[in-house]
Coordinates of N, CA and C in Angstrom, one line a residue:
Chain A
X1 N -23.2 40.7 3.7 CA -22.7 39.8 2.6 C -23.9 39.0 2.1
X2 N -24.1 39.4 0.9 CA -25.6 38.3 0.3 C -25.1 37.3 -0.8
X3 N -25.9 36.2 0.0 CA -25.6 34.5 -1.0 C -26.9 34.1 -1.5
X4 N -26.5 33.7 -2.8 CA -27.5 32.8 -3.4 C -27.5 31.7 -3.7
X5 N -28.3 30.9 -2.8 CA -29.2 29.7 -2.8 C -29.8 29.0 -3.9
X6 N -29.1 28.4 -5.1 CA -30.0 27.6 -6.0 C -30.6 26.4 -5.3
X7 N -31.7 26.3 -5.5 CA -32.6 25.3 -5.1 C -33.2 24.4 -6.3
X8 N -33.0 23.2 -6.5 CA -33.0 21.9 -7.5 C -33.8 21.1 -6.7
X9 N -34.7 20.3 -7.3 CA -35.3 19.1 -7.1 C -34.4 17.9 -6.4
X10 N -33.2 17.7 -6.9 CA -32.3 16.5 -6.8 C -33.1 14.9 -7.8
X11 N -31.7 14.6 -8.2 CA -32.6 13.3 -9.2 C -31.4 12.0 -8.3
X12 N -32.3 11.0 -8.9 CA -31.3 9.9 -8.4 C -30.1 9.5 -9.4
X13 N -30.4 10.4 -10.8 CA -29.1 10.5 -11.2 C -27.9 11.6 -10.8
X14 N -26.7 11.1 -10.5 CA -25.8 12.1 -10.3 C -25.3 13.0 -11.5
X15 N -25.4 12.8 -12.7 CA -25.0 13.5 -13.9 C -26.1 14.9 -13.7
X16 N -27.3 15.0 -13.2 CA -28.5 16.0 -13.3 C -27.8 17.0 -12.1
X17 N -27.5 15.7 -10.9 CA -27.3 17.1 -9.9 C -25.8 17.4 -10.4
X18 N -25.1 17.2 -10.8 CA -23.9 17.7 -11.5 C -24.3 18.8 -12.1
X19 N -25.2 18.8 -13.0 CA -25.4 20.0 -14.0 C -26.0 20.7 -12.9
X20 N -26.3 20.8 -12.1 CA -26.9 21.9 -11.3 C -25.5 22.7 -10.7
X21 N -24.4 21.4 -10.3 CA -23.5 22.2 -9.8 C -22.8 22.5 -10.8
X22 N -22.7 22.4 -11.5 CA -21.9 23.3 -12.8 C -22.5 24.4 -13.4
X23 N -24.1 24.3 -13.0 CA -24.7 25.9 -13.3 C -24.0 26.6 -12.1
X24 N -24.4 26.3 -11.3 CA -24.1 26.9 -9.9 C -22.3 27.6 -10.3
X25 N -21.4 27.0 -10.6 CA -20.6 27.6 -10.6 C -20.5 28.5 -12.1
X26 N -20.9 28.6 -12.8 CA -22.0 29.3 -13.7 C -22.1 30.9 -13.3
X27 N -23.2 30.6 -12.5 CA -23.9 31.4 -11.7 C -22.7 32.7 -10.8
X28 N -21.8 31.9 -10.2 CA -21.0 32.2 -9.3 C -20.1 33.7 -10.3
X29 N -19.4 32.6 -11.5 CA -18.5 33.7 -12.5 C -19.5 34.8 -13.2
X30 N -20.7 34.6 -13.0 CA -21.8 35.5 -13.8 C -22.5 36.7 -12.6
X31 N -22.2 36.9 -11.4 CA -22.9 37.2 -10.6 C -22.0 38.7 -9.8
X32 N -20.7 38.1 -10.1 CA -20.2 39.4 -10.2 C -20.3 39.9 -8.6
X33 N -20.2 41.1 -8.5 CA -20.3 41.5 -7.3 C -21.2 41.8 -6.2
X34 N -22.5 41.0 -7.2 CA -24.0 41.1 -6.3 C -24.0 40.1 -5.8
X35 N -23.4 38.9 -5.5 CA -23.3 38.0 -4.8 C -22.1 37.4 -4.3
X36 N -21.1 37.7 -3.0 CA -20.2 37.2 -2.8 C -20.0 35.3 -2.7
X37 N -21.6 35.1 -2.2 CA -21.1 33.7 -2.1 C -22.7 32.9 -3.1
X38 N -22.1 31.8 -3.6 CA -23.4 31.7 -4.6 C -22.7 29.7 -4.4
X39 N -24.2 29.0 -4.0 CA -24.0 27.6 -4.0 C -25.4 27.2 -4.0
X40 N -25.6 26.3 -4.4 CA -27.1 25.2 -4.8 C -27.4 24.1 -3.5
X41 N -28.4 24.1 -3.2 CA -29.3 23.0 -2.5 C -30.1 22.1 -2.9
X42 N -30.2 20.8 -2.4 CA -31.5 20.3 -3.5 C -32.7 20.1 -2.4
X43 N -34.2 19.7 -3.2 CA -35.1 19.5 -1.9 C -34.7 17.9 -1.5
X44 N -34.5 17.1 -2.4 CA -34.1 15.9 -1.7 C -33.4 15.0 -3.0
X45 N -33.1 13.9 -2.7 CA -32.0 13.1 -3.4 C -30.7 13.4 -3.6
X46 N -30.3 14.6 -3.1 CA -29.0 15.0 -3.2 C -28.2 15.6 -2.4
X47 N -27.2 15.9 -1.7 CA -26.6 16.8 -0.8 C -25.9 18.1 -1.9
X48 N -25.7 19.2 -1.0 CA -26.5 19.5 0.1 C -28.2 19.4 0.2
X49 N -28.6 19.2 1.8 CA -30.3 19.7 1.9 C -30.6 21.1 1.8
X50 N -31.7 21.6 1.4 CA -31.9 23.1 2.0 C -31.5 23.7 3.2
X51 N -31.8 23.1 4.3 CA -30.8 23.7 5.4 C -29.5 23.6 5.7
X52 N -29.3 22.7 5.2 CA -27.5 22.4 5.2 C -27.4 23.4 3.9
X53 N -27.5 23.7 3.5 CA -27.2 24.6 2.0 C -27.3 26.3 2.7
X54 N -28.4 26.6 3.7 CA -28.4 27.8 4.2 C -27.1 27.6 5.4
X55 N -27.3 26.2 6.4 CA -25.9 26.6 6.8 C -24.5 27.0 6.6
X56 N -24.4 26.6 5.2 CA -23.0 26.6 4.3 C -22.8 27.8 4.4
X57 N -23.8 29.1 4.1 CA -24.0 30.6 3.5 C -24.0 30.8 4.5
X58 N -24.7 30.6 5.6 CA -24.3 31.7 7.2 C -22.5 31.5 7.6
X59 N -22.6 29.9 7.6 CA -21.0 29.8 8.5 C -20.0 30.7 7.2
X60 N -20.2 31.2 5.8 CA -19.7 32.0 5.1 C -19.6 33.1 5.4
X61 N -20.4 33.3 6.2 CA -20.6 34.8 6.5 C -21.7 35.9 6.6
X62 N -22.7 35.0 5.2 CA -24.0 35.4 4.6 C -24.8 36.3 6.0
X63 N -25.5 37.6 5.5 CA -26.1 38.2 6.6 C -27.3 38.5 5.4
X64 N -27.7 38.1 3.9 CA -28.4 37.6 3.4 C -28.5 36.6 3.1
X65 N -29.6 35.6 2.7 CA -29.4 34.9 2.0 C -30.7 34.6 0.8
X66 N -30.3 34.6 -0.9 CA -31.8 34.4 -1.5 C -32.1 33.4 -2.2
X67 N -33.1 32.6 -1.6 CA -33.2 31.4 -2.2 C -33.6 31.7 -3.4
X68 N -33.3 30.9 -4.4 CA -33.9 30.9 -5.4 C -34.3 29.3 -6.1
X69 N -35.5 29.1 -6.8 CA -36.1 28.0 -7.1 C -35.9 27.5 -8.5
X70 N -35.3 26.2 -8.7 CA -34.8 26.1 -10.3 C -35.9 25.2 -10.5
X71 N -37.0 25.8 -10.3 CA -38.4 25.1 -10.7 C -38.9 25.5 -11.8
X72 N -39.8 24.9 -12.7 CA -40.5 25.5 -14.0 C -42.4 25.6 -13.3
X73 N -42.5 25.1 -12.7 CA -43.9 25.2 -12.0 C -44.3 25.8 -10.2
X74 N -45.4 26.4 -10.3 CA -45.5 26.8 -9.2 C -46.2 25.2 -8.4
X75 N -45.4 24.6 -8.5 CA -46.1 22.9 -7.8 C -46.0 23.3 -5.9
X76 N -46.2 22.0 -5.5 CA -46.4 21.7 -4.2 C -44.8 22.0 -3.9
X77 N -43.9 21.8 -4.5 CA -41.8 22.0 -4.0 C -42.3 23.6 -3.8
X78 N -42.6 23.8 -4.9 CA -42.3 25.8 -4.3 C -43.2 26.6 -3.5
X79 N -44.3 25.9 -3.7 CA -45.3 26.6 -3.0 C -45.3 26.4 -1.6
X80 N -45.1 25.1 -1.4 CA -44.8 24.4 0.1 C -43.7 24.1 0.6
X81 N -42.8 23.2 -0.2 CA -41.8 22.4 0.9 C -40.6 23.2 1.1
X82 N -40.4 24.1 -0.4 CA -39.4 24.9 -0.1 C -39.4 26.1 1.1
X83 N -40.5 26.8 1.0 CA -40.6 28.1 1.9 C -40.8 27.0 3.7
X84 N -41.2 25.5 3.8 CA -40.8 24.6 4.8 C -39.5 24.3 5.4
X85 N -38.6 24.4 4.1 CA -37.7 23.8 4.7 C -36.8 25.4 5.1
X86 N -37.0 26.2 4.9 CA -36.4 27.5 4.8 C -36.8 28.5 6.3
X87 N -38.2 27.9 6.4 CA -38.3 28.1 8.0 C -37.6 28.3 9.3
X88 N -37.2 26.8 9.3 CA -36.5 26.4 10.5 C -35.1 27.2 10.3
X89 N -34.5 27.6 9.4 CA -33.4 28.0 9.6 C -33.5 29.5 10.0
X90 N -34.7 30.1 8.9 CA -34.9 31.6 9.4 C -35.1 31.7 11.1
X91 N -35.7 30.9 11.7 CA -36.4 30.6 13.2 C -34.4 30.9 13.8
X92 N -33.5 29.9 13.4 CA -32.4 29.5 14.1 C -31.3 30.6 13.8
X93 N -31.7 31.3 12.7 CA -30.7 32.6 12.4 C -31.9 33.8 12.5
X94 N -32.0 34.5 13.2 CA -33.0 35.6 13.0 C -32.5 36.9 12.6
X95 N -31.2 36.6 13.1 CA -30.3 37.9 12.2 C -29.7 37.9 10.7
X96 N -30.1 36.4 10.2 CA -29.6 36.4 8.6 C -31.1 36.5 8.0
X97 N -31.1 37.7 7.2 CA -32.3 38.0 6.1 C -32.5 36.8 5.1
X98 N -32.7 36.0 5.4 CA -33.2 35.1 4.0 C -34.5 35.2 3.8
X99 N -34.9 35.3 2.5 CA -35.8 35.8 1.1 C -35.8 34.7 0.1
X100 N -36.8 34.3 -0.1 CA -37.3 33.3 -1.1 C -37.5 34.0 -2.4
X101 N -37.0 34.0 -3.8 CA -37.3 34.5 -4.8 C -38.2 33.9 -6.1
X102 N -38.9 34.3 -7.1 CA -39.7 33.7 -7.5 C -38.5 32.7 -8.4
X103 N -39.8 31.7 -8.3 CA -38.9 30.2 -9.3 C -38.7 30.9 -10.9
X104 N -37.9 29.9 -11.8 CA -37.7 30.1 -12.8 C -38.7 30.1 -13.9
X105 N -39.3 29.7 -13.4 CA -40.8 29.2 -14.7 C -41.5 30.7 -14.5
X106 N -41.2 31.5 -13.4 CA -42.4 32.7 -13.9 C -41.9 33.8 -14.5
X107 N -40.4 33.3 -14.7 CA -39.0 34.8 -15.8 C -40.0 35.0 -16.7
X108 N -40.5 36.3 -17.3 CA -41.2 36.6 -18.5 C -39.8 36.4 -19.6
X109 N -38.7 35.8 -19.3 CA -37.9 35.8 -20.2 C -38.2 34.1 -20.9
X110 N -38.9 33.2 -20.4 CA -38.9 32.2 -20.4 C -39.9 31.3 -22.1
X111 N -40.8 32.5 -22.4 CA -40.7 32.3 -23.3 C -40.1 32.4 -24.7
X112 N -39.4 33.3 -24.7 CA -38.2 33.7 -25.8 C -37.0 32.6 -25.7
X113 N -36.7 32.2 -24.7 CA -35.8 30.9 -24.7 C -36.1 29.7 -25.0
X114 N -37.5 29.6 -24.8 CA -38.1 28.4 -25.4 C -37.9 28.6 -27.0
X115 N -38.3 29.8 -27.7 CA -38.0 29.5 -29.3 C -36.6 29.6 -29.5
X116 N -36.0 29.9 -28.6 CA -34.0 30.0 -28.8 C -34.1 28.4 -29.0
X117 N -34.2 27.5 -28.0 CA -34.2 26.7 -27.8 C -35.1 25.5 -28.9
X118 N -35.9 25.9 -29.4 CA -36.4 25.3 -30.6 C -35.8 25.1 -31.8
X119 N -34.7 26.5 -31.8 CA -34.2 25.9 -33.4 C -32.8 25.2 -33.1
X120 N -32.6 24.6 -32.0 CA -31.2 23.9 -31.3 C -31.8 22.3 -31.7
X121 N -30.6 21.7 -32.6 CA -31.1 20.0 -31.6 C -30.9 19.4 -30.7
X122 N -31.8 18.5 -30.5 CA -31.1 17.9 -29.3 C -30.1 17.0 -29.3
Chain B
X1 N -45.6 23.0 -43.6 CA -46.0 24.0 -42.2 C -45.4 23.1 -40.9
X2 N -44.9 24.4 -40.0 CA -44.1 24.0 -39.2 C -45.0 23.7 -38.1
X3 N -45.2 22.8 -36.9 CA -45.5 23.3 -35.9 C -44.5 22.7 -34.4
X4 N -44.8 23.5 -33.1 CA -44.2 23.9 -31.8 C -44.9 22.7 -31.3
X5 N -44.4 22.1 -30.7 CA -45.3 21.0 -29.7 C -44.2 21.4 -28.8
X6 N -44.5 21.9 -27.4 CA -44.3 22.0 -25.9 C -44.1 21.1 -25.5
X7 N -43.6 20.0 -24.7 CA -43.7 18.9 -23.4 C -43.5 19.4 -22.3
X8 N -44.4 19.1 -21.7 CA -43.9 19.4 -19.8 C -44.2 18.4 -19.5
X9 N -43.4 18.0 -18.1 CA -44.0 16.6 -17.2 C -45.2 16.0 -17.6
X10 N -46.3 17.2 -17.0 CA -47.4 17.0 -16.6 C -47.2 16.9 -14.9
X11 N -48.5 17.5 -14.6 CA -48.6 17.3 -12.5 C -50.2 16.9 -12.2
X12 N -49.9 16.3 -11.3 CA -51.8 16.0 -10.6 C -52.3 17.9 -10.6
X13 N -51.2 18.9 -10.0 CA -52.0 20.2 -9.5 C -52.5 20.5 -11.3
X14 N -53.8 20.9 -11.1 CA -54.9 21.4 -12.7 C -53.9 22.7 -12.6
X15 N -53.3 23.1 -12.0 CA -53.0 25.3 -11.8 C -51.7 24.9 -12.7
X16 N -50.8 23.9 -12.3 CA -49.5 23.6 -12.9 C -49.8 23.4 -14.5
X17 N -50.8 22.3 -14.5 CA -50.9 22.2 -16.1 C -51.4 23.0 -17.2
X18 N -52.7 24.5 -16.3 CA -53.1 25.2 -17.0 C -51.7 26.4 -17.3
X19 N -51.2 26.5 -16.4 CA -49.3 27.1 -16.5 C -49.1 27.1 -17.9
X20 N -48.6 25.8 -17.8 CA -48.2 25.1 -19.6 C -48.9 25.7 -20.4
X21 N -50.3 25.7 -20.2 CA -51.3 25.8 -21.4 C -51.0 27.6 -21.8
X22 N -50.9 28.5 -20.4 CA -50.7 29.5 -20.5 C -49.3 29.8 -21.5
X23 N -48.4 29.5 -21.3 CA -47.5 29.6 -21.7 C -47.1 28.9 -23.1
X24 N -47.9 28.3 -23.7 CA -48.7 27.5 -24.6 C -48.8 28.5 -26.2
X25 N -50.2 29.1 -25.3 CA -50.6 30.6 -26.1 C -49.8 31.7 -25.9
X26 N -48.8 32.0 -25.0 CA -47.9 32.6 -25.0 C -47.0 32.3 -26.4
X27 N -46.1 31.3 -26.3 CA -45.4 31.2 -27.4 C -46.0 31.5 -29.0
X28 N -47.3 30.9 -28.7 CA -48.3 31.2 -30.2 C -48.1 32.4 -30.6
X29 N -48.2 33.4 -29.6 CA -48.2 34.8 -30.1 C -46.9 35.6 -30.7
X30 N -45.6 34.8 -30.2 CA -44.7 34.9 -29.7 C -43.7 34.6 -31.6
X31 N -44.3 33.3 -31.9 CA -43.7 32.3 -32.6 C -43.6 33.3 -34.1
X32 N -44.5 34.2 -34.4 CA -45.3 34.8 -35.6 C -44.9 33.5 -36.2
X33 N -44.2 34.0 -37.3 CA -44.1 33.2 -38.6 C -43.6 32.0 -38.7
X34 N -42.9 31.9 -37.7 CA -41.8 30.6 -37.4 C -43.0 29.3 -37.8
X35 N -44.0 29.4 -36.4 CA -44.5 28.3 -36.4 C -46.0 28.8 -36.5
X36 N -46.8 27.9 -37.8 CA -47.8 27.7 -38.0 C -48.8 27.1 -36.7
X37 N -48.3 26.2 -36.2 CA -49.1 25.6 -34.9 C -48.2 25.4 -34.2
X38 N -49.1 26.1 -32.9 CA -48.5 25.7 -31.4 C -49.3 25.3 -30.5
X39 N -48.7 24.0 -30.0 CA -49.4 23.1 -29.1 C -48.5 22.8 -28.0
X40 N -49.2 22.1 -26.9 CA -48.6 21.5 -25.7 C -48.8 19.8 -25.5
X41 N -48.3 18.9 -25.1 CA -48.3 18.2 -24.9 C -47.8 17.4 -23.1
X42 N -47.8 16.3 -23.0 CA -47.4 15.9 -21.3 C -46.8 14.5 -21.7
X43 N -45.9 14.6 -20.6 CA -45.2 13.5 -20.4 C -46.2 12.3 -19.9
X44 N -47.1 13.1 -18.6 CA -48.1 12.1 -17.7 C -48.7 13.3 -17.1
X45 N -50.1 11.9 -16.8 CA -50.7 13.2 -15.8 C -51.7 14.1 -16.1
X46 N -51.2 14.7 -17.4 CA -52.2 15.4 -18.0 C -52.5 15.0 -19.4
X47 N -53.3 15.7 -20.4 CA -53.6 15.5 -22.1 C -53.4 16.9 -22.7
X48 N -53.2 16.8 -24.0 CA -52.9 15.3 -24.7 C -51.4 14.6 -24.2
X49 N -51.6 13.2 -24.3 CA -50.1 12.9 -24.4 C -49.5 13.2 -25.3
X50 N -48.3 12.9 -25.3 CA -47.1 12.7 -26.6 C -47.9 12.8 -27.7
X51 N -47.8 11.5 -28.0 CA -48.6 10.7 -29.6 C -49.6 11.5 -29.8
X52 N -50.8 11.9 -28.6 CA -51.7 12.7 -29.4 C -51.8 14.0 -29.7
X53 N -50.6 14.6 -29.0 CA -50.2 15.6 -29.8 C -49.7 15.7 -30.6
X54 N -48.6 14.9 -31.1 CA -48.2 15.1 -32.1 C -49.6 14.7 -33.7
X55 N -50.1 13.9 -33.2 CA -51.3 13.5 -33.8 C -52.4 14.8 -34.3
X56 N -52.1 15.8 -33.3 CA -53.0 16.4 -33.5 C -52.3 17.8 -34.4
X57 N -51.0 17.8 -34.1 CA -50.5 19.0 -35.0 C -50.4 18.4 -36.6
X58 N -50.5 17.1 -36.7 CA -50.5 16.4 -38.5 C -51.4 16.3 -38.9
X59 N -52.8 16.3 -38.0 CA -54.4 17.1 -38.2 C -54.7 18.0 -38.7
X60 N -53.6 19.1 -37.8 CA -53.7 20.9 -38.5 C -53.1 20.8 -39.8
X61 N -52.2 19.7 -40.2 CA -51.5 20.2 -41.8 C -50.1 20.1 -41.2
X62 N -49.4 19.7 -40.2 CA -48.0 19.8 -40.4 C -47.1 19.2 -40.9
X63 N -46.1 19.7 -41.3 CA -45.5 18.8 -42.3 C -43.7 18.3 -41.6
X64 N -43.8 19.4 -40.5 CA -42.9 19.1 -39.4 C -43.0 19.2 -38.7
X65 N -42.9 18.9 -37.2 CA -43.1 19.0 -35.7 C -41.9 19.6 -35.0
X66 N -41.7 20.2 -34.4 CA -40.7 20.4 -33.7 C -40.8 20.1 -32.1
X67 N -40.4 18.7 -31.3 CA -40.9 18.4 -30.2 C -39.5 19.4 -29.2
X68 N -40.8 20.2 -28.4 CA -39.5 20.8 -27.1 C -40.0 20.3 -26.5
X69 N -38.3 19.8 -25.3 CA -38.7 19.4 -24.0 C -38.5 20.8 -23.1
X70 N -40.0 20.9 -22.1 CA -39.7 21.9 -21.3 C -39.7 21.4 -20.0
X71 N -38.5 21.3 -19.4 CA -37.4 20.1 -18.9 C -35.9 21.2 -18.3
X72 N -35.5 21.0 -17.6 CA -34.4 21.5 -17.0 C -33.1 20.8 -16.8
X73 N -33.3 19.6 -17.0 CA -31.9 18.6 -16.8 C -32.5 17.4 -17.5
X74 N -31.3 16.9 -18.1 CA -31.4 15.4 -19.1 C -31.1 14.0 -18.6
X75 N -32.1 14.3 -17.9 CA -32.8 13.3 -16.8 C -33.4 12.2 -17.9
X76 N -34.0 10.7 -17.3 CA -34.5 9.7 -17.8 C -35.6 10.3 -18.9
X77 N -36.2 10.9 -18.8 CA -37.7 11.9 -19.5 C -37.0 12.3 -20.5
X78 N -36.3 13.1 -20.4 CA -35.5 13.6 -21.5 C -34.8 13.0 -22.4
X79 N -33.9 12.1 -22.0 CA -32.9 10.9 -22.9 C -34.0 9.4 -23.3
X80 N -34.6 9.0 -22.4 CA -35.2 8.1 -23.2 C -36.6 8.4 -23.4
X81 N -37.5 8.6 -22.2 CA -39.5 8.7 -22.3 C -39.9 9.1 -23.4
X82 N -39.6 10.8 -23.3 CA -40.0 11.5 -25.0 C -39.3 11.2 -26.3
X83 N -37.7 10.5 -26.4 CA -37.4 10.0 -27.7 C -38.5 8.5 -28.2
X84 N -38.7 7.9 -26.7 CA -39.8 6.7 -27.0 C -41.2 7.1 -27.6
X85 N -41.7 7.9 -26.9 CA -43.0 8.3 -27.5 C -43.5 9.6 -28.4
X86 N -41.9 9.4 -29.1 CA -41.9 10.3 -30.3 C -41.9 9.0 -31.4
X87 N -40.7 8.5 -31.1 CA -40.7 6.9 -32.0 C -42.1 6.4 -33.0
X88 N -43.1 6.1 -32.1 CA -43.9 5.2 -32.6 C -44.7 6.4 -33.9
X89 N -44.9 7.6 -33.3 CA -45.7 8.4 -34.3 C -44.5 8.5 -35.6
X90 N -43.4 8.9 -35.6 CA -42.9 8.7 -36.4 C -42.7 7.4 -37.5
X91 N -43.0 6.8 -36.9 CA -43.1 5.4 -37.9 C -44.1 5.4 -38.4
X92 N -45.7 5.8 -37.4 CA -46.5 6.3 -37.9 C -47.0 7.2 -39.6
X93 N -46.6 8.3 -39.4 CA -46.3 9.5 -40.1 C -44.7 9.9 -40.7
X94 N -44.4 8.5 -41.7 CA -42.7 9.1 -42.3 C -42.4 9.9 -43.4
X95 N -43.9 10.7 -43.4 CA -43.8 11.8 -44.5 C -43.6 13.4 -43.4
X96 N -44.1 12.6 -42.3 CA -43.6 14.4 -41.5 C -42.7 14.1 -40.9
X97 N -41.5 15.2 -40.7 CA -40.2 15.1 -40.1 C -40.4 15.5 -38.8
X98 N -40.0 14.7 -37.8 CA -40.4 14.7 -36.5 C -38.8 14.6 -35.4
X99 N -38.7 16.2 -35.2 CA -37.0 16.6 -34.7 C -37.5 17.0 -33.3
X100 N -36.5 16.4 -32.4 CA -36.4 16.9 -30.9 C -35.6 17.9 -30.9
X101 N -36.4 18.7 -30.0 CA -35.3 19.9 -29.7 C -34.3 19.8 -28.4
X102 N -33.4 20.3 -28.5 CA -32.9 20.8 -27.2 C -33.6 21.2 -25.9
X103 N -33.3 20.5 -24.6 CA -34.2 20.5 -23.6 C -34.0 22.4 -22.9
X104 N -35.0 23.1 -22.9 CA -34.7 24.1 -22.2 C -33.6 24.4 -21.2
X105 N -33.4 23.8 -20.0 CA -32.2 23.6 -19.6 C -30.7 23.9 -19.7
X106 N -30.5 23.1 -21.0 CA -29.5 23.4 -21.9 C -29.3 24.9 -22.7
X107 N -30.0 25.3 -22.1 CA -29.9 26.7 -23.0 C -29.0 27.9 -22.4
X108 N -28.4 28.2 -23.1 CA -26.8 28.9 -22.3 C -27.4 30.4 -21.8
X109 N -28.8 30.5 -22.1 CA -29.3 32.0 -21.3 C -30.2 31.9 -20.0
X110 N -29.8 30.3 -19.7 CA -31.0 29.9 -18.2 C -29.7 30.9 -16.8
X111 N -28.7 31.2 -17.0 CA -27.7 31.6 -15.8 C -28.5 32.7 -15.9
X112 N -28.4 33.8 -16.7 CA -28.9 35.0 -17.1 C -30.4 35.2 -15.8
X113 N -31.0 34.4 -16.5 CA -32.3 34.3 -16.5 C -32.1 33.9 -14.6
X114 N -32.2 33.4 -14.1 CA -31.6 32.9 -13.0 C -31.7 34.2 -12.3
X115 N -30.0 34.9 -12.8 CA -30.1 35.8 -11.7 C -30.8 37.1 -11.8
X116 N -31.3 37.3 -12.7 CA -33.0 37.9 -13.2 C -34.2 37.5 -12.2
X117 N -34.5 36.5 -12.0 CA -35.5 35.9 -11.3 C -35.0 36.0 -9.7
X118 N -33.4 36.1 -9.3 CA -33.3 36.7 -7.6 C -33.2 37.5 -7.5
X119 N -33.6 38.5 -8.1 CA -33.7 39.9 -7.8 C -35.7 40.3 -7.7
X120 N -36.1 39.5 -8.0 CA -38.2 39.1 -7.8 C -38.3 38.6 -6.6
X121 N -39.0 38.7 -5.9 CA -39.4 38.2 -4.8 C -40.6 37.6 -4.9
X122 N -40.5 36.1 -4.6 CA -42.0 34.8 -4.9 C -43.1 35.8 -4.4

């Protein structure tokens, strides 16, 4: 059974991590049959943590799990802290596959949404 | 003449900001006819800021700006920083129309795109 892991920054506003969980269930009605279980983590300011976000997906059942990064840069979060915090859990489940997937900023789709996004106001 | 001004945060990492810049000239190529000039700009961190970018696209001849935020949630940066340090150049320059775009984020093909990107491995 494979779940997907959105991974968020977290803000100290709640309206931002809201919209994550409203992508997240987004995500869920869009995902269809390639993901039975689909929920979001943040790296900090918000619950769930990344490990508590991988626990959610094992005690589900998950015998994948793919993180994925709702990052627009390959910064110090994706490069570092996420595949950190992602560790310890692989170490503690060694029978659940969890896989880190590239962040969003490196979609070659990402420039075409930018000029979608251009003729939108804000 | 139209032009694209980009915002990203900006980050201390130089690899994150030249990102932007990549993706910068990406859109340029991208934009053909839409936009005459395409530029990037930073919240912080890096240059040009705001103001001087936009300064610098009414250098090239523009006669409109189009500011994107490339931004993922409508976070403080989004709702107030960039409407502030669009403000002053506009009062500046009230012969060029100076319109915010819609923050990437907001863009109803980021789910898509998403689960496009877990199917890549970082």
């Amino acid at each position: 059974m494979q779940a997907l892991l959105l991974i968020a920054h977290g803000s100290r506003r709640a309206e931002s991590n809201d919209e994550v969980r409203t992508l997240t269930e987004d995500l869920k009605t869009r995902a269809g049959a390639s993901y039975s279980i689909v929920r979001c983590a943040f790296l900090e300011l918000a619950e769930p943590s990344i490990p508590d976000g991988i626990e959610l997906c094992v005690k589900d059942g998950a015998t994948e799990v793919v993180v994925l990064p709702y990052f627009l840069s390959a910064g110090r979060h994706v490069v570092t802290d996420i595949p950190n915090e992602v560790r310890g859990k692989q170490e503690e489940y060694p029978q659940v596959n969890i896989r880190i997937a590239s962040y969003l900023g490196a979609n070659a789709g990402i420039p075409d949404l930018l000029l979608a996004s251009a003729s939108v106001p804000a």
